[in-house]
XYZ file of C-alpha atoms in Angstrom:
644
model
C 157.425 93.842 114.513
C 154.093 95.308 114.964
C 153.536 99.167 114.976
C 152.210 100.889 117.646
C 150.868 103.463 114.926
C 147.619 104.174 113.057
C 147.065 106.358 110.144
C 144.177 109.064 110.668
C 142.789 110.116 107.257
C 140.552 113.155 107.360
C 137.689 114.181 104.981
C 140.305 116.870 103.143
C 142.345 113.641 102.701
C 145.010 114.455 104.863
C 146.684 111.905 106.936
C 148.143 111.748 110.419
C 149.905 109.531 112.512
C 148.342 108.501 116.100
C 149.004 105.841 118.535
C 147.424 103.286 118.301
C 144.090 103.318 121.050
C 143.241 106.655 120.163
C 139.953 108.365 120.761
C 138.144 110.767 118.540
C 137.939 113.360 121.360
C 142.013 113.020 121.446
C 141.976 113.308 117.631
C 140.124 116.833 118.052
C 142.764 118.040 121.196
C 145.443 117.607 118.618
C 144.028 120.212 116.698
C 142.020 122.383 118.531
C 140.908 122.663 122.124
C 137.838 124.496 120.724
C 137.173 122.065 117.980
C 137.208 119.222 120.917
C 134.761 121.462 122.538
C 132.515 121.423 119.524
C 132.117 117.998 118.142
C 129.434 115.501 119.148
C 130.368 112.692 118.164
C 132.831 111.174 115.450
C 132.165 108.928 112.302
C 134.881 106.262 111.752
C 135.146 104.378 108.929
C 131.073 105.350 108.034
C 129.927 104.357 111.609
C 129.019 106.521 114.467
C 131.470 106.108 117.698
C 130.940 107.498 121.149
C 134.027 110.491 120.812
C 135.674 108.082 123.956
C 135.670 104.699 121.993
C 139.322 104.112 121.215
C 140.801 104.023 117.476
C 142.925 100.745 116.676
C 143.241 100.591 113.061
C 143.689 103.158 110.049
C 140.594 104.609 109.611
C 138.755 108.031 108.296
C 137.394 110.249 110.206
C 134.482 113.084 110.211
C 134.115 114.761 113.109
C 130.768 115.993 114.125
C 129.519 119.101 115.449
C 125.804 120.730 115.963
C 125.554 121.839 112.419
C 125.793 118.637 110.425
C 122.853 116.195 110.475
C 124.277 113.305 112.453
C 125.225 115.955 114.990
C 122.380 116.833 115.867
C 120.989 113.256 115.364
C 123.164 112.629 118.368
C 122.559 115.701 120.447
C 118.779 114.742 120.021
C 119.235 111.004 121.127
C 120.990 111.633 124.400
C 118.415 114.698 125.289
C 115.793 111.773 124.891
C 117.695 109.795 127.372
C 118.074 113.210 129.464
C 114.057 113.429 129.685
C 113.568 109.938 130.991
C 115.883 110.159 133.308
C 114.235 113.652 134.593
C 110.693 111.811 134.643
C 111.728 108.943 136.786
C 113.459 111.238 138.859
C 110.386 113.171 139.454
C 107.488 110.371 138.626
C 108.867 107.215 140.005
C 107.545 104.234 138.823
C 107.761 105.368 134.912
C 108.371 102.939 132.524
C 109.804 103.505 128.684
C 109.038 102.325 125.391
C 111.388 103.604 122.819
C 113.088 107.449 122.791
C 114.638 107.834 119.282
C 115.687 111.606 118.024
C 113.846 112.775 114.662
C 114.092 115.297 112.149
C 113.293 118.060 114.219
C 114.279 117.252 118.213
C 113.142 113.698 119.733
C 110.457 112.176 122.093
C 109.973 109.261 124.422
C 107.248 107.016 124.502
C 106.452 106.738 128.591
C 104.379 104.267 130.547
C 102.860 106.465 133.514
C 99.980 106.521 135.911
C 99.851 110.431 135.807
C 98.233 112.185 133.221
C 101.185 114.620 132.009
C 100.362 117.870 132.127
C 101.766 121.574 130.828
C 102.952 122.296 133.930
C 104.867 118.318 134.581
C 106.061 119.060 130.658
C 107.994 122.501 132.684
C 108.895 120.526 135.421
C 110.234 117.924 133.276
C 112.368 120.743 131.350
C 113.689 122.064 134.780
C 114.588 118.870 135.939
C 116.441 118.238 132.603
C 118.807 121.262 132.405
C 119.498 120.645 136.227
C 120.959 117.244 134.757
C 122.493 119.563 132.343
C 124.475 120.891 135.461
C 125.522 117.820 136.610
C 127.535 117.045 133.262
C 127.104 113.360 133.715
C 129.171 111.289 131.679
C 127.854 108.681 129.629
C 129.330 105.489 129.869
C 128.848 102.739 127.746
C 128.657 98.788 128.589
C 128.655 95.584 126.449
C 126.686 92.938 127.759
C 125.003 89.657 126.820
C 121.539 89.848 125.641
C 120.323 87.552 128.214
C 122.143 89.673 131.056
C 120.405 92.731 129.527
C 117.363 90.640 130.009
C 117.677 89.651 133.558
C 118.378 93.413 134.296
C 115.613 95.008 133.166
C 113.021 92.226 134.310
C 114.522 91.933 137.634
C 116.479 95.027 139.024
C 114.132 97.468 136.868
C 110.777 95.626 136.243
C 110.728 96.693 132.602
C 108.556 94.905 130.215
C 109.151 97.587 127.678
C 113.084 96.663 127.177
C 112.464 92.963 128.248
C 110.392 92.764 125.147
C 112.736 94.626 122.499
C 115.563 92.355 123.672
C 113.343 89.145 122.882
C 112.265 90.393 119.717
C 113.678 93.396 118.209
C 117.225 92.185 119.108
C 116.469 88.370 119.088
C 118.921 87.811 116.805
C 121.809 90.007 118.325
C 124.435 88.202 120.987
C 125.630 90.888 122.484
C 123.574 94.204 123.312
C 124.777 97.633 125.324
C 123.383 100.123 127.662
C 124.554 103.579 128.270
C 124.231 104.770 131.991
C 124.734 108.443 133.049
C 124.707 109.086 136.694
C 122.066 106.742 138.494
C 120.457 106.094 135.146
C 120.761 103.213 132.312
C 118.831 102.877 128.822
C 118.954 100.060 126.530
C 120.351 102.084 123.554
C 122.804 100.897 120.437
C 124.266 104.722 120.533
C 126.280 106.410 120.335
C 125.782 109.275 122.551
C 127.170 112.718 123.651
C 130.012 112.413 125.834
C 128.346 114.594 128.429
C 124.883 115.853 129.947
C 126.529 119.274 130.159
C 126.662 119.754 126.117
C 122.541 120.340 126.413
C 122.146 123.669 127.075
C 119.014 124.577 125.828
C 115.507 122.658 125.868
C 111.730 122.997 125.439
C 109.103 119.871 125.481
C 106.592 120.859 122.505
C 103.847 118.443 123.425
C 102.699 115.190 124.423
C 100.101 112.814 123.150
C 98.764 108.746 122.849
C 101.175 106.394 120.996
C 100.284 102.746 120.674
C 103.302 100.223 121.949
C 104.837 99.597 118.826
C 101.967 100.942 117.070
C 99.645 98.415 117.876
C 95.830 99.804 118.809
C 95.053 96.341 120.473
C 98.633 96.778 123.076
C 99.141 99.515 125.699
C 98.333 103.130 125.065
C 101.915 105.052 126.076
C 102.240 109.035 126.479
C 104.750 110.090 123.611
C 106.719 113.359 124.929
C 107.695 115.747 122.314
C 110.983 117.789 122.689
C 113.871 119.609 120.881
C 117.255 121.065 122.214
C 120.213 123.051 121.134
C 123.516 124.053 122.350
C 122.332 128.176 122.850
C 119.044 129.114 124.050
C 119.500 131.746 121.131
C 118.897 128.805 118.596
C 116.258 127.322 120.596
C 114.629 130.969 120.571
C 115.193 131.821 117.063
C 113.182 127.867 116.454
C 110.404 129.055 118.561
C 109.514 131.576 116.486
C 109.953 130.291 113.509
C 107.484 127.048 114.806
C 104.864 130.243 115.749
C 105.426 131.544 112.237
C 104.764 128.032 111.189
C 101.604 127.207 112.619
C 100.259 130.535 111.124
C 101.471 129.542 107.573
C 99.955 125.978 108.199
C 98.703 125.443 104.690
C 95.820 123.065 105.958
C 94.260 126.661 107.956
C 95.127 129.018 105.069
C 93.573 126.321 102.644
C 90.064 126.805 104.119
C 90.150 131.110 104.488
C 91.969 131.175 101.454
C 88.899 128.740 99.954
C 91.639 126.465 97.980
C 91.105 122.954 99.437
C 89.063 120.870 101.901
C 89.028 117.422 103.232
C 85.435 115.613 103.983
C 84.709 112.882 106.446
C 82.876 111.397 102.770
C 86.790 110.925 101.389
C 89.380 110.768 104.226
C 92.879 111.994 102.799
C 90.858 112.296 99.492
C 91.188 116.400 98.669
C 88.821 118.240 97.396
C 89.946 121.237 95.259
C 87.591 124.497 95.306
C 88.081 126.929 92.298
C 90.646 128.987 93.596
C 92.819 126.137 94.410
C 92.216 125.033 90.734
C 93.138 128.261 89.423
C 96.763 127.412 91.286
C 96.837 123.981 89.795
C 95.954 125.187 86.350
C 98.698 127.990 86.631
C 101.480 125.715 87.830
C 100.376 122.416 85.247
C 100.689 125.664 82.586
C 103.815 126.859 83.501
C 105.389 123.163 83.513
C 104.164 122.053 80.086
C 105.200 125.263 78.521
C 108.943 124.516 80.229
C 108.224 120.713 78.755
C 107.171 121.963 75.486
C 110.438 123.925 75.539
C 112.343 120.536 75.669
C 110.590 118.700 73.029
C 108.781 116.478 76.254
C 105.822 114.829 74.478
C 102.513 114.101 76.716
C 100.392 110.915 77.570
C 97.315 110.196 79.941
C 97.113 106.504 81.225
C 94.454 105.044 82.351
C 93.662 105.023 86.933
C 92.690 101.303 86.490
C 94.985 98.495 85.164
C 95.019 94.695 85.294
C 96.484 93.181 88.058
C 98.678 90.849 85.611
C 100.863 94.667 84.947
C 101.656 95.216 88.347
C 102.630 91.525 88.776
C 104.613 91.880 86.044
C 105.858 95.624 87.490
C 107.022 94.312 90.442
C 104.473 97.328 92.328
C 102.152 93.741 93.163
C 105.121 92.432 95.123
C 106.806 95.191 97.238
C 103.548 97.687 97.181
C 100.695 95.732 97.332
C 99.493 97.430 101.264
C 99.571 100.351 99.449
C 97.053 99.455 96.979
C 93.465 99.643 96.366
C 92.125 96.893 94.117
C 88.672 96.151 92.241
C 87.041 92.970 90.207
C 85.957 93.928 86.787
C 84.336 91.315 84.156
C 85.732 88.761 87.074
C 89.213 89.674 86.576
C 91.318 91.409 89.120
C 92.183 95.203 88.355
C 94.383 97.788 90.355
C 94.194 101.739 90.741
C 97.553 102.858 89.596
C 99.826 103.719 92.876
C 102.748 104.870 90.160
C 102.520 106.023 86.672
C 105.495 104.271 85.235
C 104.175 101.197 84.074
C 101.690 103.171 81.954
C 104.042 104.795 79.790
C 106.088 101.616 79.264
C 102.533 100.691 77.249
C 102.965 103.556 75.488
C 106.636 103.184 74.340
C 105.465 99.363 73.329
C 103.009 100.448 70.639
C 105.602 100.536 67.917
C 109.306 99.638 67.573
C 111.625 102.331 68.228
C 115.290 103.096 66.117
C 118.071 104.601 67.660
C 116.956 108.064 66.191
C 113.826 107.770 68.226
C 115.565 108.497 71.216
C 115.430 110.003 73.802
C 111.820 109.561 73.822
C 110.707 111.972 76.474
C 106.765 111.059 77.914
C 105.596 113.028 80.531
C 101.758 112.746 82.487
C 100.287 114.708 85.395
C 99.127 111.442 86.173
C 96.337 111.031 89.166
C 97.205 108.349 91.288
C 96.435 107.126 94.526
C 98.235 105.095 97.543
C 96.442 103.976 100.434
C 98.094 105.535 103.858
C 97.049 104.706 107.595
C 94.966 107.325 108.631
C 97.474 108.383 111.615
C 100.424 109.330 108.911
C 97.119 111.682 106.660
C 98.416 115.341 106.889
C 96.799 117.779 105.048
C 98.034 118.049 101.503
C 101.413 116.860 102.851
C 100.655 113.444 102.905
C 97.001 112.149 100.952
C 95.577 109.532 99.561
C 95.232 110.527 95.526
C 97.641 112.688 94.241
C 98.889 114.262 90.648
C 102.047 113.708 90.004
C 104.417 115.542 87.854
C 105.977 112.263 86.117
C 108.001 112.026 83.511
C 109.792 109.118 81.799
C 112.455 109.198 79.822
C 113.650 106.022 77.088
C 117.479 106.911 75.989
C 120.330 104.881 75.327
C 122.763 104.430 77.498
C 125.151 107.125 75.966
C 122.435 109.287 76.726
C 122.237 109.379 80.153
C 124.656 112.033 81.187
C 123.438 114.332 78.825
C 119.622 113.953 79.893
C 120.167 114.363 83.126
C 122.343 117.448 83.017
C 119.282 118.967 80.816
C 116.792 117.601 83.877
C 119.319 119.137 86.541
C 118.971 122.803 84.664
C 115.195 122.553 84.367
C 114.846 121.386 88.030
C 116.855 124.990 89.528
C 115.175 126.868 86.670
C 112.207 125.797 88.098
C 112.914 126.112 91.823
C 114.401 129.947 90.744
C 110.596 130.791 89.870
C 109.299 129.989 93.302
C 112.235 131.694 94.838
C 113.853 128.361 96.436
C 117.180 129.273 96.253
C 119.075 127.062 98.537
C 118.713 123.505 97.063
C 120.720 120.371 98.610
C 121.181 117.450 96.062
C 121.682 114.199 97.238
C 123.329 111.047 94.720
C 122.133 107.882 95.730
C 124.448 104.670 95.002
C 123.905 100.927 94.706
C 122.392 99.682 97.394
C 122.909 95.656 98.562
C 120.141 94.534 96.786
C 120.159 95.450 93.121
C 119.357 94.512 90.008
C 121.789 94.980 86.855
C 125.494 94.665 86.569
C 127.637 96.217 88.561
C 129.062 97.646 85.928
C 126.138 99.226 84.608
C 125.462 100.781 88.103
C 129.339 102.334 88.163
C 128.765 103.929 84.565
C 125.143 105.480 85.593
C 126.750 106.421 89.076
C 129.266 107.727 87.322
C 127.012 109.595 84.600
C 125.040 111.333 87.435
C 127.911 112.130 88.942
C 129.406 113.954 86.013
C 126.433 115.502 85.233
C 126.010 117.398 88.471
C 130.216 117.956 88.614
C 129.636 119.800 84.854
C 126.836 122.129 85.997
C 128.973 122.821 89.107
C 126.761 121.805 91.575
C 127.496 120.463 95.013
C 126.120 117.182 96.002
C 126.342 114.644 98.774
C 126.536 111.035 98.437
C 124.147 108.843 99.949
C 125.630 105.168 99.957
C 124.079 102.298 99.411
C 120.654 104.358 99.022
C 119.449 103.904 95.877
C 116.466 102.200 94.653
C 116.675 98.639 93.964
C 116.380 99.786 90.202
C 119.303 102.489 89.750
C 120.975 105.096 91.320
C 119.686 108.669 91.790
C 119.918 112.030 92.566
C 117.556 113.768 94.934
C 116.185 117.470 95.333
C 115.893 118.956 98.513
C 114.830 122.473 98.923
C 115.066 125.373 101.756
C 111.749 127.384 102.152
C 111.045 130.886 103.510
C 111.579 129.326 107.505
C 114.754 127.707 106.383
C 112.864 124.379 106.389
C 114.139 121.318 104.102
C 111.703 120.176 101.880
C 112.175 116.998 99.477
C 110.653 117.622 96.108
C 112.340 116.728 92.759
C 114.120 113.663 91.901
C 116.000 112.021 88.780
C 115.823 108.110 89.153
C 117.570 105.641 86.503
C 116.067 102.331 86.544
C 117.074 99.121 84.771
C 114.481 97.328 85.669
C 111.155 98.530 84.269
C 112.715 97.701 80.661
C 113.798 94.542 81.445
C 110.603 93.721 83.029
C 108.433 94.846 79.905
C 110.999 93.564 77.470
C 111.284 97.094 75.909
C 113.809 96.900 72.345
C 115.025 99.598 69.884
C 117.214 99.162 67.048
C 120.813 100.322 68.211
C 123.089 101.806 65.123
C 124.755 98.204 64.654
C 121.174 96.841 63.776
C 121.241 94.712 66.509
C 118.003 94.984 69.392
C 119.258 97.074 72.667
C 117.190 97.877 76.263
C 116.695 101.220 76.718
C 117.492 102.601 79.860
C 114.636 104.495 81.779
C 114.689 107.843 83.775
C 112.168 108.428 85.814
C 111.768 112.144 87.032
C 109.611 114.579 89.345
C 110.208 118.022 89.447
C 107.627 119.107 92.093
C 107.043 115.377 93.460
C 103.211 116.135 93.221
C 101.069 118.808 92.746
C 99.366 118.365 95.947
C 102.324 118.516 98.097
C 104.229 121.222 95.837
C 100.782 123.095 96.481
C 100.976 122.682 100.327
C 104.980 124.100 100.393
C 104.255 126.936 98.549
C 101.315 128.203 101.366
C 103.637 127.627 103.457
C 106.223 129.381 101.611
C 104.481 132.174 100.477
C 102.069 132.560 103.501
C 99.180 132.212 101.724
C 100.271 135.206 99.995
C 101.161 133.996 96.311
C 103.044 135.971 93.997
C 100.283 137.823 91.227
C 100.830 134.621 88.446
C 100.051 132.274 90.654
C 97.190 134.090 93.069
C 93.414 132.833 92.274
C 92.134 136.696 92.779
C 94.997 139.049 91.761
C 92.788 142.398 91.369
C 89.581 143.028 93.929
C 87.676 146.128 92.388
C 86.269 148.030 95.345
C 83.393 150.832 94.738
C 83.269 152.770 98.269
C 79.589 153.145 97.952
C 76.374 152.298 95.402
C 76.967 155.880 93.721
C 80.608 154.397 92.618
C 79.351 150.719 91.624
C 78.652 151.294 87.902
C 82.300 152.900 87.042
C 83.494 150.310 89.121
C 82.197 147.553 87.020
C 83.377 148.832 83.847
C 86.882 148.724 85.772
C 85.932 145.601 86.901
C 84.844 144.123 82.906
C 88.152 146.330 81.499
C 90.467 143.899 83.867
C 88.953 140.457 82.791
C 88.923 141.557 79.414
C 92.254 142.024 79.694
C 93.253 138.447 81.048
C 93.069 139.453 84.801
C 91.490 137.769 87.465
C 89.556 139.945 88.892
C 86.418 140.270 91.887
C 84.685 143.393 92.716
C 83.629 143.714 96.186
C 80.072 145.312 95.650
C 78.244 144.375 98.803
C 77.119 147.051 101.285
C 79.619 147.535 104.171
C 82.361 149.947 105.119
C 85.126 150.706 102.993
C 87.743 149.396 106.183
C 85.697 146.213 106.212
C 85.643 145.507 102.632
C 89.703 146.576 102.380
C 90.568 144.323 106.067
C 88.899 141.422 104.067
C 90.709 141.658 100.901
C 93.943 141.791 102.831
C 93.008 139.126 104.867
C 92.551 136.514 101.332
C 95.659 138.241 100.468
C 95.031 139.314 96.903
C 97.871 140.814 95.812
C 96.090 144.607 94.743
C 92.821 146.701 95.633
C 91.358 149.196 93.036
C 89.237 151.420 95.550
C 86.320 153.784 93.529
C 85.265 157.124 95.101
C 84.074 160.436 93.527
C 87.910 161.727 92.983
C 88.585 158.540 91.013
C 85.015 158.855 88.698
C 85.756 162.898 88.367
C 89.725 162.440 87.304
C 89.179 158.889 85.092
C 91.639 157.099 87.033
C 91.961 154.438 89.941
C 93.721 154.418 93.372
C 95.526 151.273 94.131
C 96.241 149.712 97.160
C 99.022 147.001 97.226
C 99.019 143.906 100.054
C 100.669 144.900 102.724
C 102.068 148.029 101.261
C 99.453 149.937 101.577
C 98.163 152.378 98.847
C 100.867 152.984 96.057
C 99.014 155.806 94.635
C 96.757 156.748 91.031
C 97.119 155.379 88.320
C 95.368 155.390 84.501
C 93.862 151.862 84.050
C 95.471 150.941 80.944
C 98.782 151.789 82.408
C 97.959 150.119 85.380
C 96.525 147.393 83.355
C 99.573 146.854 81.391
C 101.934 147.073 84.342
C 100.254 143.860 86.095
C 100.332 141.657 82.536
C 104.167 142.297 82.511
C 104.458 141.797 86.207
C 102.688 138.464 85.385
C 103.946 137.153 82.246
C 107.459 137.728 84.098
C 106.565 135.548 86.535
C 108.176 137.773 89.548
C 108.233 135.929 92.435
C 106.853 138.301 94.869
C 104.035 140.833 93.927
């Protein structure tokens, strides 16, 4: 007897019974007609289906709407196929390379004889929400890969899709294309059931893109777009990208005088005083945290022998990544990582039990070589400091040292006024190294960890390194943008590698287990979010200026400097603006470096003793008696109050 009934298990973990043949979309009906309106697509069994496919064995299910990731993943992919079918509706004769979504929206690399302009990128939008109003469906069909071959070199004289199937998809038998109305994509899916679901679109831009990266093969014009189900939401993302281009920390880096980049050391930066002022302030802040938690710290050297990063494993799986150099005739490295270094360190002498944990940490300098296409400002450069730390403890350690790490990470984030922080656990991925039941009892130590300090966390399977599991730190800023900083990695491997021993409590040698951690990833990025964050306008710890003394005219200059002296006595940092313009000129240009207070010097000020202060912003917040005023800026700093 075989049942005609499957057992739906939903992410609550409650079950029901279907018939067998069941579609997602039908699974949704049964519980909501608005909740079938909603979702995008379904996840059964950890794959994405088309919400149409039909259900034929027990199986979990997510449903998917606009707000979760692989939602809008989804919603992305079939706008991509939405644009391409707009441009060779309107530009016949287009050809396409590839149309994926990406984090924010999607594009589609297109093989044209026009030029696109502005106005074709409006057309192109028109066209698209017209196809909108069509509400195509989107069918899907399994073909062979040969079949899928003859179709696109014969009935649509595509080279583009002729060549993924022969080498991309060599390997595959079978292949499918998704058609809605008159037009078909090669495409694995899955897609939105309809056209109609896009409601809202905008292309962003358009630019050159090498076929499949290559500078030698065709140049290809890569369309830029994003779309959402309410032209509110695609409004509200507007702004927020205008907001976004005014905080673009690469802009207020030069007027703010922090950082440049020279033609002399592309993706190199170069940090001006101000922007060390910042670095100093945040390495300060960390160690004194560190300090806190009895860290202890090393400096390694840039340049190593090859022979360590054979014997790393960074020689092997990083080596592109590297730059190398001959010294004596022997074959050196610059570091890419710092962790090898401070396995050196824990060699010197043999470690006890009682010597651990054995807590190293290094704002080590280290540098990776990156194409010059993926360079972006202090996002993405070629030497960085990172904010390493490394961390030898027995195994019975782990949970314990990483629910310290978890409460120094959101202590940390507090300060900078991140407040919304997804975590992400990584498990074992295919290829590991290690037991398997070593992985389950670290999994399962991370995982208590982060369950005791009552923090939510998704999994990511089968993502972790090669080396261990781990957890990762992702952080909201001011535009409600996600940000990857901080993570806590276990690894296995690094110990085994560099034979590292202590003497467990049965006298008998033991492996250590390493934890590898970041906190702000690197300086140099953390240092680019927080411009961004802040606007440029940092709270009065961190700010390079915090005080600019200005005298109104030459009469007021010599009070003013003894204001001036009083406030770097005192620990301040502190300009006076003594040159020979107009008070509005000398206030619009403070503002405009956005340091955080004014101290303005006219006759009233030099008659009563006292200063008027003018806040960022604000505006002037009144008088005020020096030392008072003095005093009230130290607290203000030592507290380290996030905004001035």
């Amino acid at each position: 007897y075989m049942s005609n009934k499957i057992n739906i298990t939903f992410p609550d973990n409650s079950v029901k019974e279907f018939e067998k043949g069941v579609s997602a979309y039908e699974i949704a009906m049964s519980i909501s007609k608005k909740l079938a309106e909603e979702i995008l697509v379904a996840e059964v069994n950890g794959k994405l289906t088309d919400l149409s496919a039909p259900i034929n064995e027990d199986s979990k299910i997510v449903l998917h709407k606009f707000d979760s990731e692989k939602g809008k993943e989804v919603y992305w992919h079939t706008t991509s196929h939405m644009m391409a079918q707009a441009i060779g509706e309107l530009f016949p004769g287009a050809r396409f390379g590839v149309g994926p979504p990406i984090e924010n929206g999607f594009y589609y690399d297109v093989d044209s004889d026009r030029k696109f302009s502005e106005e074709d990128l409006k057309k192109i939008e028109e066209k698209m929400l017209e196809i909108s109003k069509r509400d195509l469906k989107l069918s899907r069909e399994n073909l062979k890969r040969t079949e899928a071959i003859e179709y696109f070199k014969i009935k649509k004289n595509d080279p583009y899709k002729v060549e993924i199937l022969e080498t991309i998809a060599k390997d595959e038998e079978n292949v499918s294309l998704y058609s809605q109305g008159d037009f078909t994509d090669l495409c694995r899916g899955p897609h939105l059931p309809s056209t109609g679901k896009v409601k809202a679109v905008k292309l962003l831009s358009v630019s050159g893109s090498y076929w499949r990266g290559d500078e030698k093969r065709q140049m290809l014009q890569r369309i830029y777009g994003i779309s959402f189900p309410k032209q509110k939401e695609l409004d509200e993302y507007l702004k927020n990208l205008e907001e976004a281009k005014k905080r673009d920390h690469r802009k207020l880096g030069r007027e703010l005088e922090l950082f440049s980049f020279h033609e002399e050391g592309p993706g190199f930066p170069f940090w001006h005083n101000n922007g060390m002022i910042l670095l100093n302030n945040l390495k300060e802040y960390l160690r004194g945290k560190l300090s806190e938690l009895n860290y202890e710290e090393i400096n390694t050297p840039i340049i190593l022998n090859q022979k360590l990063w054979l014997q790393s494993g960074h020689y092997e799986n990083y080596k592109e990544n590297m730059y190398f150099t001959e010294i004596d005739e022997r074959d050196f490295a610059v570091k890419p990582m710092n962790c090898p270094g401070s396995t050196m360190v824990y060699k010197t002498t043999m470690k006890s039990y009682r010597d651990l944990p054995l807590r190293l940490f290094e704002f080590g300098l280290v540098h990776r070589h990156e194409l010059s296409g993926v360079l972006s400002g202090l996002f993405r450069v070629r030497s960085f400091t990172q904010d390493d730390a490394h961390i030898f403890c027995t195994p019975e350690q782990i949970e314990e040292e990483i629910t310290v790490l978890i409460k120094l990470v959101f202590d940390v984030y507090n300060t900078f006024g991140f407040d919304e922080v997804q975590v992400y656990l990584s498990t074992r991925p295919e290829k590991y190294i290690g037991s398997a039941e070593v992985w389950d009892n670290s999994e399962k130590s991370l995982a208590t960890a982060l369950d005791k300090a009552n923090i939510k966390y998704k999994i990511n399977e089968g993502d972790g390194a090669f080396y261990g599991p781990k957890i990762d730190f992702v952080v909201k800023d001011s535009l409600r943008r996600n940000w990857q900083l901080g993570t806590i990695q276990l690894d296995f491997s690094m110990p085994e590698r560099f034979g590292l021993e202590y003497v467990g409590t049965d006298s008998k040698i033991h492996r250590p287990v390493m934890i590898h951690r970041a906190v702000f990833g690197s300086f140099e990025r953390f240092v680019g979010v927080l411009t961004e964050h802040y606007a440029g306008y940092f709270p009065l710890w961190l700010s390079p200026i915090q005080v600019m003394v200005i005298p109104i005219s030459d009469a007021h200059k010599e009070y003013s400097t003894k204001i001036y002296e009083h406030l770097r006595k005192s620990g301040l940092r502190a300009n006076m603006d003594s040159r020979n313009e107009k008070i509005g000129y000398k206030i619009r240009e403070a503002e405009n470096k956005k340091i955080p207070y004014m101290i303005i010097i006219g006759e009233k000020e030099m008659e009563s003793n006292n200063i008027s202060v003018r806040q960022h912003i604000k505006g002037d917040i009144g008088k005020f008696e020096l030392n008072e005023f003095t005093e009230k800026l130290k607290l203000q700093s030592e507290k380290k109050e996030n905004y001035n």
